[in-house]
Tab-separated table of C-alpha atoms and ligand atoms in Angstrom:
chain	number	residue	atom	x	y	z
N	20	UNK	CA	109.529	95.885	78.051
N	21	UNK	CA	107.992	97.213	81.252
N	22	UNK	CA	107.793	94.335	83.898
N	23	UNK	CA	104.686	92.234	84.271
N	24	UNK	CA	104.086	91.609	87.919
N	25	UNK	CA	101.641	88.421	88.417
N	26	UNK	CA	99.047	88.313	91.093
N	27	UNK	CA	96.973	85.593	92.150
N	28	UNK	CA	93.539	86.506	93.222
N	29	UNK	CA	91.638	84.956	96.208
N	30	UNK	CA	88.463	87.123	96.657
N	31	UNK	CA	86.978	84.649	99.355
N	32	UNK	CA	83.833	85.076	101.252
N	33	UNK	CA	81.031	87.462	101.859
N	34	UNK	CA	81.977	91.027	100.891
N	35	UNK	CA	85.453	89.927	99.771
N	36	UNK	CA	84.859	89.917	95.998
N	37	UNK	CA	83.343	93.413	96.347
N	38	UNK	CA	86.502	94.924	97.847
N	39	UNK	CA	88.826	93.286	95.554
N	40	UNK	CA	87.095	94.352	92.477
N	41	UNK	CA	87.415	97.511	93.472
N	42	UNK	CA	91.150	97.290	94.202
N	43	UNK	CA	91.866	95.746	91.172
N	44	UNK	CA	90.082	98.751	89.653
N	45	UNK	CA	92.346	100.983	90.956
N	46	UNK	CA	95.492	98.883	90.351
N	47	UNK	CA	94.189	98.883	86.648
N	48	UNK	CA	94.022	102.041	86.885
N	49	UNK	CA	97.718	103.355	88.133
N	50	UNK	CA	99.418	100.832	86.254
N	51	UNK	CA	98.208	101.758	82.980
N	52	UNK	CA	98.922	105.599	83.520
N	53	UNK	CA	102.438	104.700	85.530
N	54	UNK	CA	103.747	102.333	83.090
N	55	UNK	CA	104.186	98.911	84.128
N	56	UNK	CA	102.070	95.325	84.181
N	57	UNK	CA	99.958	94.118	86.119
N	58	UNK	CA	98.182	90.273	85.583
N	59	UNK	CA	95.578	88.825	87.755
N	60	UNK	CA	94.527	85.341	88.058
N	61	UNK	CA	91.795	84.013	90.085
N	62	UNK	CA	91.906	81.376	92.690
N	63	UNK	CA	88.245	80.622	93.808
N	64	UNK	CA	89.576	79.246	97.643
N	65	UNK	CA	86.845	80.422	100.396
N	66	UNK	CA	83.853	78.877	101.983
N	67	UNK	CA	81.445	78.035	98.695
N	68	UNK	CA	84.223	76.167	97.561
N	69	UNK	CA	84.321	74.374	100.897
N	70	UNK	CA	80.790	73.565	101.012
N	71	UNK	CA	80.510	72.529	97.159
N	72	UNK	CA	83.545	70.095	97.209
N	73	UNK	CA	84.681	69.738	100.705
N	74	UNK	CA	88.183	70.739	100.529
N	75	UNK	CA	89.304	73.635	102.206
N	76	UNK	CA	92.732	74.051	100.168
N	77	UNK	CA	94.112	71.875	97.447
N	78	UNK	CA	97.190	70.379	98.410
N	79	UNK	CA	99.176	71.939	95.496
N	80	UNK	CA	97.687	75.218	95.975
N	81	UNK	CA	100.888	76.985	98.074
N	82	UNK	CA	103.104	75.473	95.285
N	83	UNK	CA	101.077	76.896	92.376
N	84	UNK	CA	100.800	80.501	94.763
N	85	UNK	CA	104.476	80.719	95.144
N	86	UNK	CA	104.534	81.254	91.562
N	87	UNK	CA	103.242	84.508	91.418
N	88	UNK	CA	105.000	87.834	92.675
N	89	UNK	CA	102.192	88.852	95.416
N	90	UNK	CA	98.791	87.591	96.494
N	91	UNK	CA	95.868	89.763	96.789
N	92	UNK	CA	93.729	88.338	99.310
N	93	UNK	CA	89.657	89.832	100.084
N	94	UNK	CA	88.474	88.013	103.024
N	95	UNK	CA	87.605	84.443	104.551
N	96	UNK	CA	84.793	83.682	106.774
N	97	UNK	CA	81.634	82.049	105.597
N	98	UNK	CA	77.772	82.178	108.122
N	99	UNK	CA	77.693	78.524	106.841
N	100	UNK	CA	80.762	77.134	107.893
N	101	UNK	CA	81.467	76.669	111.399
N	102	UNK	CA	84.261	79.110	112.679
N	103	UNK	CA	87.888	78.437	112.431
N	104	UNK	CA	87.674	75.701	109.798
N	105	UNK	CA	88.266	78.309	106.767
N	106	UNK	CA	90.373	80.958	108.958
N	107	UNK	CA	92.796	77.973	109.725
N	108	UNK	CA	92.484	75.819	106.508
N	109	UNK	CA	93.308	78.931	104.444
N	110	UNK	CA	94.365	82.192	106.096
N	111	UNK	CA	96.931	80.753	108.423
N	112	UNK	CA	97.800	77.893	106.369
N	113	UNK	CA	99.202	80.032	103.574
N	114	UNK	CA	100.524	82.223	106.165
N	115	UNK	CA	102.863	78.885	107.670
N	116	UNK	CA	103.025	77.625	104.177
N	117	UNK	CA	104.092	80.428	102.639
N	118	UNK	CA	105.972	81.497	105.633
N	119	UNK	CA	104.913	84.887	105.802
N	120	UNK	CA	106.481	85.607	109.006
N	121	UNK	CA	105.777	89.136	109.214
N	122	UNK	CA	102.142	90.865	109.327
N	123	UNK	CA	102.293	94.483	108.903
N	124	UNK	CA	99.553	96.486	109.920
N	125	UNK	CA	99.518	100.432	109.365
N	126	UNK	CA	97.527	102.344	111.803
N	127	UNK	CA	97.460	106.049	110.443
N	128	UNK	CA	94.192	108.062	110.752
N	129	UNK	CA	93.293	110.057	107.242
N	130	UNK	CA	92.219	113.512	106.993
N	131	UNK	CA	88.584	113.987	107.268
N	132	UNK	CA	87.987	110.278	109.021
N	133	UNK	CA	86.348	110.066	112.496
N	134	UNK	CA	88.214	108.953	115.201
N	135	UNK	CA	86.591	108.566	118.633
N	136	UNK	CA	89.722	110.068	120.347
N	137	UNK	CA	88.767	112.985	121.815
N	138	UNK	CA	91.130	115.509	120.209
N	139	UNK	CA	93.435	113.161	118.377
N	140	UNK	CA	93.607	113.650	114.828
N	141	UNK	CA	96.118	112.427	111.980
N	142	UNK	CA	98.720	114.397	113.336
N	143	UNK	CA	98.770	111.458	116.187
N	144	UNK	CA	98.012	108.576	115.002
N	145	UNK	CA	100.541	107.315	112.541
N	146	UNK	CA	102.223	104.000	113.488
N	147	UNK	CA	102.998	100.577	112.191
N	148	UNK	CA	102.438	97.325	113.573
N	149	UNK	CA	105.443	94.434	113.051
N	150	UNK	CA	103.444	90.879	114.172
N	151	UNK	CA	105.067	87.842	114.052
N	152	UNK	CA	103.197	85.890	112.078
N	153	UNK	CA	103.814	82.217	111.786
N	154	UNK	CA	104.301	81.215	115.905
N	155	UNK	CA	103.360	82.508	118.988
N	156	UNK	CA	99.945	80.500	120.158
N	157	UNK	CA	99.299	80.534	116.985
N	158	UNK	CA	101.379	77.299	116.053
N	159	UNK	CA	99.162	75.153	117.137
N	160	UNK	CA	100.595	73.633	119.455
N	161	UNK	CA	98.755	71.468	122.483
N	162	UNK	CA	96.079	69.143	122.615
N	163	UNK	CA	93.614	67.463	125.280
N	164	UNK	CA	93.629	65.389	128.318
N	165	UNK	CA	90.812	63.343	129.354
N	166	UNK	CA	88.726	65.242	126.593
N	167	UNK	CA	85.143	65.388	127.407
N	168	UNK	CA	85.651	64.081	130.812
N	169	UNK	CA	85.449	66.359	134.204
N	170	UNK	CA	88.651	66.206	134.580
N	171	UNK	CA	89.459	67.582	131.498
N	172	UNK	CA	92.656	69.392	130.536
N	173	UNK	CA	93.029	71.796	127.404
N	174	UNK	CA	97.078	72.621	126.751
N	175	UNK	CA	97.754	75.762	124.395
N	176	UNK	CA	101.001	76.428	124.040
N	177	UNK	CA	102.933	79.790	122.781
N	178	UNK	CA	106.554	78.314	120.600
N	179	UNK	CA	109.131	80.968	120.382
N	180	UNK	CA	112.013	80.336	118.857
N	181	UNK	CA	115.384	82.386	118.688
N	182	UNK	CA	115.419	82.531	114.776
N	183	UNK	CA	111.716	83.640	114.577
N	184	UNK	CA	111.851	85.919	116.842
N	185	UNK	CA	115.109	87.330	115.183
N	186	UNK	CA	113.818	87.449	112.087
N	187	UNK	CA	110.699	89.476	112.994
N	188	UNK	CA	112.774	91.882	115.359
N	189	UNK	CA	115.592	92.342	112.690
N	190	UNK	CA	112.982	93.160	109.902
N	191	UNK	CA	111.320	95.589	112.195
N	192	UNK	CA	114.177	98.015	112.765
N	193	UNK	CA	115.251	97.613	109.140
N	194	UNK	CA	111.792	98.669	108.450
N	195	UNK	CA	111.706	101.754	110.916
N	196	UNK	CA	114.814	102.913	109.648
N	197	UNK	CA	113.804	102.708	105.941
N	198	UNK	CA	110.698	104.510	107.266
N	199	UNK	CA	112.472	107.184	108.804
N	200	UNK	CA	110.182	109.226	110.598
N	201	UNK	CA	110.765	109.260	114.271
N	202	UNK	CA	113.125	106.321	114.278
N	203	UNK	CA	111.794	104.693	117.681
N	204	UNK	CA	111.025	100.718	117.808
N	205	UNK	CA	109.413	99.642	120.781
N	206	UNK	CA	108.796	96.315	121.826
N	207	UNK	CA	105.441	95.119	123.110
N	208	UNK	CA	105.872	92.052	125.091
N	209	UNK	CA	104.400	90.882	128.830
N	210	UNK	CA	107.901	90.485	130.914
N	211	UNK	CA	106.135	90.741	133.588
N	212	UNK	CA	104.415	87.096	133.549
N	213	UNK	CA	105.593	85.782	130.815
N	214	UNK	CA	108.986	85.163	131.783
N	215	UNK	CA	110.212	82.808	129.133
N	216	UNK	CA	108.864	83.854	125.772
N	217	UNK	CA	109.150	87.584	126.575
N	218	UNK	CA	112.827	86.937	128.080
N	219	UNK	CA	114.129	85.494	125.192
N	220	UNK	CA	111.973	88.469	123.094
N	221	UNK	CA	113.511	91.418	125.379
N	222	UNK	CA	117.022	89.736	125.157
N	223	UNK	CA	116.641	89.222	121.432
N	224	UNK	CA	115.662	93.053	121.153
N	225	UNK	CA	118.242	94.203	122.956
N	226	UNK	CA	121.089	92.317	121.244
N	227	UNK	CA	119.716	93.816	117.496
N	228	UNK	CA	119.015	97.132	118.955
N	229	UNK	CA	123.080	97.619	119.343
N	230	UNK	CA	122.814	97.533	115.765
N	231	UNK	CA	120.401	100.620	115.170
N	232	UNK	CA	122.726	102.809	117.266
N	233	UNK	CA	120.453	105.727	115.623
N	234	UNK	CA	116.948	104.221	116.839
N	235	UNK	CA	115.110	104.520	119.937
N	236	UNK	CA	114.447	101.558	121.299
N	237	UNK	CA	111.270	101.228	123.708
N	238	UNK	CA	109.834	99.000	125.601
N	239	UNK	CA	105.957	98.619	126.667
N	240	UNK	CA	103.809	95.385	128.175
N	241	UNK	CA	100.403	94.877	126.248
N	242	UNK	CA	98.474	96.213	128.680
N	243	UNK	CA	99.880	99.435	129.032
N	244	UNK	CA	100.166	99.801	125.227
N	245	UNK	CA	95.851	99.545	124.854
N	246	UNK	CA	96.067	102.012	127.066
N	247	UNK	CA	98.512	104.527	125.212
N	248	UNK	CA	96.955	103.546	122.318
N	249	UNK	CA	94.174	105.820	123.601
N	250	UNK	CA	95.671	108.013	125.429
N	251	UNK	CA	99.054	109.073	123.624
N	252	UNK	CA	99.083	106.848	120.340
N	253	UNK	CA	101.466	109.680	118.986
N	254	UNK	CA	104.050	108.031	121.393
N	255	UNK	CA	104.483	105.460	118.590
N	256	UNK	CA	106.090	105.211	115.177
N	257	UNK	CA	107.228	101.098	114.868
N	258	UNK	CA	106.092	98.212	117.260
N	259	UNK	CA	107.291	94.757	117.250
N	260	UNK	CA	105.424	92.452	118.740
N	261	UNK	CA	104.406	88.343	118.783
N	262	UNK	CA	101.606	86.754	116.945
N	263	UNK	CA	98.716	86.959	119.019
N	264	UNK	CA	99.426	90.138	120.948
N	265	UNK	CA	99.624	91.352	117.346
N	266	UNK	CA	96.794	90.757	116.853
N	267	UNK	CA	94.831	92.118	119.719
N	268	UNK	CA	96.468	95.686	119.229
N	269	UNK	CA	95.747	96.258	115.497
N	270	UNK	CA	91.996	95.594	116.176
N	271	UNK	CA	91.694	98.078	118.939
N	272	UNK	CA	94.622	99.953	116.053
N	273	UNK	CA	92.367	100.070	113.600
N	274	UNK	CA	89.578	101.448	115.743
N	275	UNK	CA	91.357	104.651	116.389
N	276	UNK	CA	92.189	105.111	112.587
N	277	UNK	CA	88.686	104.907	111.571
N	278	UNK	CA	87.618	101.231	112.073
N	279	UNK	CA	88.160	98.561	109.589
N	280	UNK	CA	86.389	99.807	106.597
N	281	UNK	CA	90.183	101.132	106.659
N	282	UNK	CA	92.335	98.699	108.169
N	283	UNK	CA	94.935	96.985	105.835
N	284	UNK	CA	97.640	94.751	106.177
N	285	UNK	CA	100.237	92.815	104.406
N	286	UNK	CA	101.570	89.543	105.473
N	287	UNK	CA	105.026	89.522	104.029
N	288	UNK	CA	107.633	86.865	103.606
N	289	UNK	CA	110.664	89.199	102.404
N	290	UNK	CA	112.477	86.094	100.702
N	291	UNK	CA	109.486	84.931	99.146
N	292	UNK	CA	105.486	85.440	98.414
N	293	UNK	CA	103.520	87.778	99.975
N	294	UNK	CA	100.087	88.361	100.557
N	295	UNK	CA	97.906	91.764	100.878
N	296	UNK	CA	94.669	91.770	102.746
N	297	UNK	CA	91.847	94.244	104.193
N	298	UNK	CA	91.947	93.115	107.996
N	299	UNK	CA	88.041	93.784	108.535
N	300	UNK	CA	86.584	90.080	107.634
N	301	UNK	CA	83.981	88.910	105.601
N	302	UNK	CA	81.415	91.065	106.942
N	303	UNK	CA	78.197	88.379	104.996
N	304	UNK	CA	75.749	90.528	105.884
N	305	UNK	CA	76.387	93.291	103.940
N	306	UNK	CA	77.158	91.162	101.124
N	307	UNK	CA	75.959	91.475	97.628
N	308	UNK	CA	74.728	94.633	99.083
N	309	UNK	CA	77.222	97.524	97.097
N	310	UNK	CA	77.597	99.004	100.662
N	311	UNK	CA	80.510	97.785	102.226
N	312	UNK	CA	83.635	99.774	102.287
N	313	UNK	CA	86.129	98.943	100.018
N	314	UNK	CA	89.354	101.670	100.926
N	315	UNK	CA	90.685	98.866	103.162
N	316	UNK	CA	90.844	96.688	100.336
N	317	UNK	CA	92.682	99.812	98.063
N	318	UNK	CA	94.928	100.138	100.822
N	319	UNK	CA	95.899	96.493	100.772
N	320	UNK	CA	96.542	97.314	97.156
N	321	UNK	CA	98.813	100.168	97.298
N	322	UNK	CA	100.675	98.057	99.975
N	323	UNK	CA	101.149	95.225	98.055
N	324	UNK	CA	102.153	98.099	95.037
N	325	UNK	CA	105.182	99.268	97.510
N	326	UNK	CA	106.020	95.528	98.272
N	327	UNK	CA	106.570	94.710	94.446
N	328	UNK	CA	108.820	98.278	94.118
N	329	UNK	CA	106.355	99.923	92.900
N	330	UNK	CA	106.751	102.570	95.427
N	331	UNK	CA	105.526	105.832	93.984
N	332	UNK	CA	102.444	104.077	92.577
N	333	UNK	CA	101.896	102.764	96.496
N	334	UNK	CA	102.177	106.295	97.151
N	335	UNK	CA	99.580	107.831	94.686
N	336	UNK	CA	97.217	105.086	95.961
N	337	UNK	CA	97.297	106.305	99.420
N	338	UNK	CA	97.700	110.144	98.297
N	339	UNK	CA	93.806	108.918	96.160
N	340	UNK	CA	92.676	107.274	99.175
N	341	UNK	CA	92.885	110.757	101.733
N	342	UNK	CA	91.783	112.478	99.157
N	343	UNK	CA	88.662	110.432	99.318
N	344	UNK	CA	88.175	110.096	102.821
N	345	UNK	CA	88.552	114.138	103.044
N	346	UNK	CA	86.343	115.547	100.746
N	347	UNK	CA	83.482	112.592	100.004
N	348	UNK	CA	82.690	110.228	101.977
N	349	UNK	CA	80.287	110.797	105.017
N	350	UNK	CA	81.666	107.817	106.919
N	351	UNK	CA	83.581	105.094	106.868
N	352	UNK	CA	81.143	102.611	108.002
N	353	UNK	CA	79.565	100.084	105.662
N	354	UNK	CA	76.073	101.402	104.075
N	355	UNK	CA	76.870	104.751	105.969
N	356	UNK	CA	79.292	106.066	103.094
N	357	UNK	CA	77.077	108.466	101.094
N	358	UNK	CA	78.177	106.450	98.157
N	359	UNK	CA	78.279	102.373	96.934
N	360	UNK	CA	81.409	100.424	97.046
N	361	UNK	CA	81.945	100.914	93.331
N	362	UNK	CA	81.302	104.717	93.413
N	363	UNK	CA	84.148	104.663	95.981
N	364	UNK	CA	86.428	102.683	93.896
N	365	UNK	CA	85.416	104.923	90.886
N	366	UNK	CA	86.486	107.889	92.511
N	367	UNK	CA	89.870	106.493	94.081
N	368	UNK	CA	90.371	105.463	90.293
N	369	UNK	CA	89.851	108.632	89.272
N	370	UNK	CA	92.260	110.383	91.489
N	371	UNK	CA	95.133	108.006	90.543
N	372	UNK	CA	94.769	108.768	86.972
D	7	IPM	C1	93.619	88.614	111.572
D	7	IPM	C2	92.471	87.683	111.857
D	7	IPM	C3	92.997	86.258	111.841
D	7	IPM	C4	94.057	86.149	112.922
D	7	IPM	C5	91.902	85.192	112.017
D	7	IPM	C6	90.795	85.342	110.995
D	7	IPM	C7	92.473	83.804	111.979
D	7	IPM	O1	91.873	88.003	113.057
D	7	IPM	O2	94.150	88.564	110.456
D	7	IPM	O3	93.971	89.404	112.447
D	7	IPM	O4	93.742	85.869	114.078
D	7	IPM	O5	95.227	86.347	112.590
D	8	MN	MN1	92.716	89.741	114.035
């Protein structure tokens, strides 16, 4: 009996049912030719929910998700609900909940994509992102003094603690190694300024590192890395960094791979339930529409296809995917594609089969 690998389904808002029908297209569409299961059930969490019932997430809803072997995630964000309600009542709930402590974010620029680097193409750009993903400023730690008062004080605090930075910084050189292409980690950090967080980072980095005698260990502050991100992005190959300078980088990341009709990510908890995303948003304007982009969605797809051992099918995704983006589509941008969202998904489903 081939295995049956069970996914729960959380299309969310705006364009995010689009994309995910169309990755679930393609996932029908490997799994039958490659020979193992695939089951999908639907979770309806997201911003009509929200405005319908008025709760944001059941309470039992990370319990009944840790059931299932991956979750494939299309995008929160609703026009009607007032920002940051959803993003941290869902996304980065199930992120702590599920403790999902690593975001991965590829950054590799397909044949036949635009990049606005001036003479950079995919021979350059072909790095990963490791972002902690369950600290940082992102805890939520701090509160107010004297709210609403002139003298007014806002606290927003960064935790960083020895066993999550560990965690991320020993997964990351496992996962350059496995990778194996120019074996060099570097660590992205501020050492400069912040002299406590990135101190215990750097010294953290440092200890591991003795452990990867046979990787290059780098270091660069944040700053300097937007800039090499432009002007030398071939300088990277794995880069380890915390939660919210993670997530600065693989914005401005995904911009020099083609923008985030591309982008995909996977935030992974290695002893536990992971979840696959496209990074781009809910994009509601273009909803309903058949125009947005959904490779960033297929990407999330064949990522979450690696994560469950699956590798080769990952592979074949990805393989479909440049195909795509070299020979058909005019752009990547949403309603600028030369084709709908499901003739794109078609045609990646096609060239998995
Ligand atoms: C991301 C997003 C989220 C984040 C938002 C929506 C909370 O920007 O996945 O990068 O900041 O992590
Ligand atoms: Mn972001």
């Amino acid at each position: 009996m081939p295995k049956t690998n069970n996914i729960a389904v959380i299309p969310g808002d705006g364009t995010g049912p689009e994309v995910v029908n169309e990755g679930i297209k393609v996932l029908n569409a490997i799994s039958g030719k490659s020979g193992f299961k695939l089951s999908f059930n639907y979770f309806d969490f997201g911003g009509d929910r929200y405005l319908k019932t008025g709760e944001v997430l059941p309470d039992n809803a990370t319990d009944e998700l840790k059931k299932y072997d991956a979750i494939y995630l299309g995008a929160i964000g609703h026009p009607d609900v007032k920002p940051g309600i959803l993003e941290k009542g869902i996304l980065l709930r199930l992120r702590f909940e599920l403790d999902q402590y690593i975001n991965l974010r590829p950054v590799k620029l397909y044949p036949g994509v635009d990049c606005p680097l001036k003479d950079k193409g995919p021979e350059h750009i072909d790095f990963v992102v490791v972002r902690e993903n369950t600290e940082g400023l992102y805890a939520g730690s701090g509160g107010f003094l004297k709210k609403g008062t002139e003298d007014e004080v806002a606290i927003q605090e960064s935790i960083n603690t020895r066993k999550g930075i560990e965690r991320c910084i020993r997964y990351a050189f496992k996962y350059c190694k496995k990778r194996n292409k120019n074996k060099k980690l570097t660590l992205c950090g501020k050492t400069n300024v912040l002299t406590y967080a990135f101190d215990l980072w750097e010294r953290t980095f440092n200890e591991i590192a003795k452990e990867y005698p046979d990787i290059t260990s780098d270091y660069a502050h944040v700053d300097a890395i937007t800039m090499w991100f432009i002007k030398n992005p071939e300088w990277f190959d794995v880069i380890v960094t915390d939660n919210m300078f993670g997530d600065i980088i693989t914005d401005l990341g995904a911009m020099i791979q083609g923008g985030m009709g591309i982008a995909a990510g996977g935030n992974i908890n290695p002893e536990g339930v992971s979840m696959f995303e496209p990074i781009g948003g809910s994009a509601p304007k273009y909803k309903g529409k058949n125009v947005i982009n959904p490779l960033a969605a297929i990407c999330a797809a064949g990522l979450m296809l690696e994560h469950l051992g699956e590798e080769q099918a990952g592979r074949e995704v990805e393989e479909a995917v440049m195909k795509v983006t070299a020979s058909h589509l005019k752009s990547l941008a949403a309603g600028q594609m030369g084709m709908t969202t499901t003739e794109v998904g078609d045609l990646v489903a096609k060239y998995v089969t």
